[in-house]
Amino acid sequence: MIEDVDTATQHAATAIAEMAMREISPTPGNFCVWYNYLAGSVPELRRELDALLLSGKTISSSTIQDLFDKYFREPSAEERLQQTGDELHNTLADVIRQVTQAGLDANEFGKTLTKASGSLGTGRIDAGAMRDLVSELINATKLIGQKNQALEAQLQQSSGKIAALQTRLDAARRDALTDALTGIGNRKSFDLSIQFRAQQATEQRTDLCLVMIDIDHFKRINDDHGHATGDLVLKEFTQRCMRAIRSHDLLARFGGEEFAILLRELNPNLLPEIAERIRKEINGTPFSVADRNLEVTVSLGGSLRFAWDQLEHTISRADNALYAAKNSGRNRVVIDG
């Protein structure tokens, strides 16, 4: 719904006045709720807020926040994952109910056959009773056939829905574990992966190496050239890192301009060499982004997970090595131990 300037201005002024009267902070979310309520652009919101106002209850900031979350906020990847999982669970429960009901119907049909068998087995049944018995069997057979056809149609429909939900679930799971900007794993993905790979390394008696990387003076890049350029630097950095590591190694965005690499099945003696190769890949040539060439360097800290070591200690030692690299001048590699 597109409003003219005068109407929109009136709605905006009234929305601010309503919030002020109710001592509700004029945050963008709160303003969004009141403005759309007054404009009537979301009928469901209008009805719900009308009901709250008529009830005489105090309209608090938390109430308005709940309405904003319900009608305007896009669900996060984690929420989409949970919602899709719940829907899939409910669909599977419905399938189980359908199959269970079919089993009960078949059981009833079996009882009818048993009854008929008992009647015929006596050898003493007149023509009228025989006609009634045959009619009962025909009706029971038709009924079970119809129910089986209905069940088949329901199961086919459920099967298609389950396949669609599974696709959505896979997509939601990927979104929940993927950094939206760079396309690599996010912090949650890293946390899950390091636990799994540490357990795998323990079972296979192999080593697991961790490298933490920080882009030097990244704030300066954002301040001098803008956040859009900073985003391009992060993307280019990711691509260069992917070229420097092996296909079965894992690169994840640990947070901000800090990244982590899990190196498995690697001779620990080669860890300094791999880390140095990554450093040179980043620093080798300027980053050509946004019509400018930027000199970008990184500091790296590495650690080896020992069989008896807790994961927290492994991460802490790599992080300490990273800070040692930064404190000793940046653009260098420090390996713990």
XYZ file of C-alpha atoms in Angstrom:
337
model
C 0.000 0.000 0.000
C 1.490 3.321 -1.140
C 0.429 6.392 0.839
C 0.643 10.015 -0.182
C 3.078 12.222 1.703
C 0.451 13.959 3.860
C -1.149 10.682 4.984
C 2.196 9.061 5.681
C 3.316 12.117 7.670
C 0.121 12.046 9.712
C 0.533 8.340 10.479
C 4.163 8.868 11.441
C 3.339 11.755 13.784
C 0.473 9.829 15.382
C 2.684 6.751 15.827
C 5.324 8.819 17.650
C 2.649 10.455 19.807
C 1.151 7.055 20.721
C 4.566 5.755 21.769
C 5.322 8.851 23.792
C 1.948 8.657 25.571
C 2.562 5.013 26.502
C 6.223 5.642 27.404
C 7.403 3.257 24.692
C 10.875 3.892 23.311
C 10.662 5.140 19.671
C 12.986 2.465 18.266
C 12.713 1.559 14.559
C 10.958 -1.718 15.448
C 8.412 -0.054 17.741
C 7.779 2.690 15.190
C 7.271 0.042 12.481
C 4.524 -1.643 14.517
C 2.626 1.557 15.359
C 2.937 3.041 11.879
C 1.639 -0.101 10.162
C -1.121 -0.411 12.758
C -2.327 3.120 12.039
C -1.943 2.656 8.279
C -3.859 -0.638 8.409
C -1.329 -2.259 6.098
C -1.292 -5.519 8.083
C -4.899 -6.507 8.939
C -3.839 -9.285 11.357
C -1.674 -6.821 13.290
C -4.532 -4.319 13.345
C -6.920 -6.888 14.819
C -4.459 -8.153 17.431
C -3.411 -4.702 18.635
C -7.062 -3.546 18.664
C -7.884 -6.477 20.938
C -5.026 -5.569 23.267
C -6.128 -1.935 23.421
C -9.753 -2.897 24.096
C -8.678 -5.263 26.877
C -7.354 -2.310 28.862
C -4.010 -4.045 29.439
C -0.848 -1.953 29.563
C 0.916 -1.941 26.183
C 4.609 -2.245 27.040
C 7.751 -2.139 24.911
C 8.053 -5.918 25.232
C 4.499 -6.315 23.885
C 5.320 -4.193 20.851
C 8.605 -6.094 20.377
C 6.649 -9.356 20.331
C 4.344 -7.936 17.663
C 7.322 -6.771 15.599
C 8.914 -10.226 15.815
C 5.635 -11.859 14.816
C 4.733 -9.691 11.833
C 7.919 -8.101 10.513
C 11.129 -9.816 11.597
C 12.620 -12.317 9.166
C 13.431 -15.594 10.942
C 17.098 -16.381 11.401
C 18.729 -19.429 9.803
C 18.525 -21.234 13.149
C 14.819 -20.431 13.468
C 14.107 -21.601 9.909
C 15.972 -24.802 10.705
C 13.878 -25.346 13.836
C 10.599 -24.499 12.093
C 11.296 -26.824 9.170
C 12.393 -29.597 11.501
C 9.182 -29.248 13.505
C 7.080 -29.332 10.351
C 8.897 -32.425 9.114
C 8.380 -34.105 12.491
C 4.643 -33.349 12.388
C 4.347 -34.673 8.832
C 6.080 -37.918 9.752
C 3.809 -38.252 12.798
C 0.804 -37.855 10.483
C 2.137 -40.603 8.206
C 2.547 -42.912 11.188
C -1.017 -42.139 12.242
C -2.314 -42.951 8.750
C -0.459 -46.263 8.621
C -1.592 -47.155 12.150
C -5.206 -46.450 11.224
C -4.844 -48.608 8.118
C -3.595 -51.409 10.342
C -6.678 -51.067 12.555
C -8.945 -51.154 9.496
C -7.186 -54.280 8.232
C -7.619 -55.854 11.642
C -11.370 -55.205 11.489
C -11.480 -56.736 8.020
C -9.683 -59.776 9.377
C -12.305 -60.152 12.088
C -15.040 -60.097 9.438
C -13.287 -62.867 7.502
C -12.858 -64.909 10.680
C -16.536 -64.532 11.478
C -17.499 -65.619 7.957
C -15.140 -68.580 8.128
C -16.735 -69.682 11.381
C -20.235 -69.461 9.924
C -19.324 -71.419 6.808
C -17.427 -73.996 8.819
C -20.544 -75.157 10.655
C -22.051 -76.528 7.458
C -25.483 -75.393 8.654
C -26.380 -72.097 6.987
C -29.550 -71.363 5.004
C -29.771 -69.490 1.712
C -30.878 -66.212 3.308
C -28.044 -66.206 5.810
C -25.637 -67.059 3.007
C -26.797 -64.038 1.001
C -26.373 -61.793 4.044
C -22.913 -63.208 4.697
C -21.809 -62.742 1.086
C -23.204 -59.193 1.082
C -21.284 -58.406 4.291
C -18.070 -59.761 2.795
C -18.543 -57.757 -0.408
C -19.181 -54.553 1.540
C -16.209 -55.162 3.844
C -13.984 -55.868 0.831
C -15.115 -52.695 -0.930
C -14.564 -50.663 2.230
C -11.030 -51.936 2.834
C -10.242 -51.368 -0.847
C -11.467 -47.775 -0.670
C -9.511 -47.134 2.504
C -6.371 -48.610 0.974
C -6.767 -46.368 -2.070
C -7.271 -43.347 0.200
C -4.223 -44.344 2.243
C -2.119 -44.707 -0.899
C -3.162 -41.242 -2.067
C -2.437 -39.768 1.367
C 0.970 -41.436 1.542
C 1.880 -40.226 -1.943
C 0.942 -36.689 -0.942
C 2.877 -37.000 2.330
C 5.870 -38.426 0.488
C 6.014 -35.369 -1.758
C 5.660 -33.061 1.225
C 8.405 -34.892 3.128
C 10.760 -34.638 0.133
C 10.090 -30.888 -0.115
C 10.578 -30.441 3.623
C 13.812 -32.415 3.519
C 15.099 -30.101 0.801
C 14.118 -27.075 2.904
C 15.702 -28.641 5.977
C 18.980 -29.219 4.133
C 18.958 -25.627 2.875
C 18.164 -24.256 6.347
C 20.932 -26.373 7.860
C 23.422 -25.037 5.298
C 22.299 -21.460 5.985
C 22.680 -21.970 9.733
C 26.272 -23.161 9.291
C 27.398 -20.825 6.493
C 28.832 -17.325 6.700
C 26.576 -15.254 4.445
C 29.352 -12.964 3.158
C 32.173 -15.374 2.333
C 30.239 -18.591 1.745
C 32.476 -20.643 4.051
C 31.606 -22.143 7.434
C 30.708 -19.774 10.271
C 31.674 -19.980 13.959
C 28.968 -22.545 14.685
C 30.237 -24.679 11.806
C 33.769 -24.426 13.193
C 32.670 -25.446 16.696
C 30.895 -28.536 15.349
C 33.703 -29.455 12.960
C 36.548 -29.204 15.457
C 34.700 -31.468 17.891
C 34.005 -34.053 15.187
C 37.505 -33.926 13.703
C 39.158 -34.074 17.110
C 37.202 -37.225 17.926
C 38.051 -38.650 14.510
C 41.747 -37.876 15.005
C 41.698 -39.578 18.404
C 40.056 -42.714 17.020
C 42.417 -42.874 14.021
C 45.489 -41.843 16.035
C 46.201 -38.955 13.672
C 47.147 -35.346 14.334
C 44.924 -32.290 14.107
C 46.438 -28.868 13.507
C 44.716 -25.542 14.018
C 45.675 -22.222 12.457
C 44.090 -18.930 13.514
C 44.380 -16.020 11.068
C 43.724 -12.315 11.540
C 43.748 -9.733 8.752
C 46.158 -7.008 9.851
C 44.719 -3.509 10.391
C 41.359 -4.501 8.914
C 39.610 -1.663 10.752
C 41.839 0.755 8.888
C 40.639 -0.722 5.585
C 37.016 -0.170 6.614
C 37.713 3.346 7.894
C 39.762 4.451 4.881
C 37.864 2.747 2.065
C 34.415 1.880 3.442
C 32.761 -1.303 4.632
C 31.796 -2.351 1.105
C 35.486 -2.481 0.194
C 36.160 -4.312 3.463
C 33.607 -6.954 2.456
C 35.353 -7.404 -0.901
C 38.670 -7.852 0.905
C 37.132 -10.583 3.078
C 35.822 -12.378 -0.014
C 39.171 -12.164 -1.822
C 40.978 -13.287 1.322
C 38.709 -16.340 1.514
C 39.394 -17.271 -2.104
C 43.152 -17.004 -1.626
C 43.052 -19.108 1.537
C 41.065 -21.797 -0.272
C 43.789 -21.937 -2.933
C 46.481 -22.377 -0.289
C 44.913 -25.259 1.656
C 44.003 -28.806 0.697
C 40.504 -29.925 -0.308
C 39.938 -31.848 2.944
C 41.060 -28.980 5.190
C 38.377 -26.728 6.648
C 38.343 -22.930 6.543
C 35.799 -21.094 8.718
C 35.111 -17.482 9.627
C 35.751 -17.352 13.355
C 34.420 -13.817 13.729
C 34.914 -10.413 12.079
C 38.287 -10.477 10.320
C 39.466 -13.583 12.187
C 39.462 -16.982 10.500
C 40.352 -20.537 11.494
C 41.726 -23.463 9.512
C 41.557 -27.108 10.616
C 44.309 -29.196 9.060
C 43.977 -32.945 9.494
C 46.272 -35.786 8.449
C 49.161 -33.350 8.396
C 52.669 -34.039 9.578
C 53.027 -31.574 12.491
C 56.491 -30.648 11.234
C 54.831 -29.210 8.125
C 52.537 -26.867 10.063
C 54.932 -23.854 9.915
C 55.419 -24.449 6.188
C 51.663 -24.552 5.478
C 51.017 -21.449 7.591
C 53.798 -19.581 5.810
C 52.374 -20.621 2.444
C 49.022 -19.114 3.434
C 50.712 -15.891 4.561
C 52.536 -15.561 1.239
C 49.372 -16.323 -0.740
C 47.673 -13.358 0.948
C 50.626 -10.984 0.861
C 52.034 -12.058 -2.496
C 50.101 -9.658 -4.695
C 47.892 -6.637 -3.866
C 44.147 -7.120 -3.566
C 42.474 -5.590 -6.607
C 39.093 -4.519 -5.208
C 36.790 -1.587 -5.887
C 39.115 -0.133 -8.551
C 42.043 0.071 -6.167
C 45.002 -2.101 -5.227
C 45.354 -2.746 -1.501
C 48.322 -4.267 0.281
C 46.853 -6.824 2.668
C 48.822 -8.808 5.227
C 47.823 -11.386 7.811
C 49.109 -12.702 11.114
C 48.861 -16.420 11.844
C 49.050 -18.525 14.988
C 49.116 -22.302 14.950
C 48.879 -25.149 17.425
C 48.829 -28.932 17.390
C 46.175 -30.848 19.299
C 47.797 -33.503 21.434
C 45.850 -36.681 22.245
C 45.461 -35.670 25.891
C 44.696 -32.017 25.165
C 41.289 -30.414 25.687
C 39.927 -28.592 22.641
C 39.698 -25.362 24.609
C 43.442 -25.563 25.266
C 44.183 -26.193 21.589
C 42.161 -23.142 20.540
C 43.641 -21.034 23.345
C 47.211 -21.931 22.367
C 46.553 -21.082 18.709
C 44.911 -17.824 19.748
C 47.870 -16.924 21.987
C 50.249 -17.690 19.126
C 48.187 -15.403 16.873
C 48.437 -12.532 19.357
C 52.181 -13.155 19.662
C 52.435 -12.756 15.874
C 50.462 -9.519 15.991
C 52.402 -8.131 18.940
C 55.733 -8.892 17.313
C 55.010 -6.805 14.222
C 52.222 -8.588 12.280
C 52.542 -10.200 8.842
C 54.182 -13.281 10.350
C 53.609 -16.806 11.604
C 53.976 -18.030 15.194
C 53.511 -21.706 16.047
C 52.854 -22.775 19.615
C 55.270 -25.274 21.143
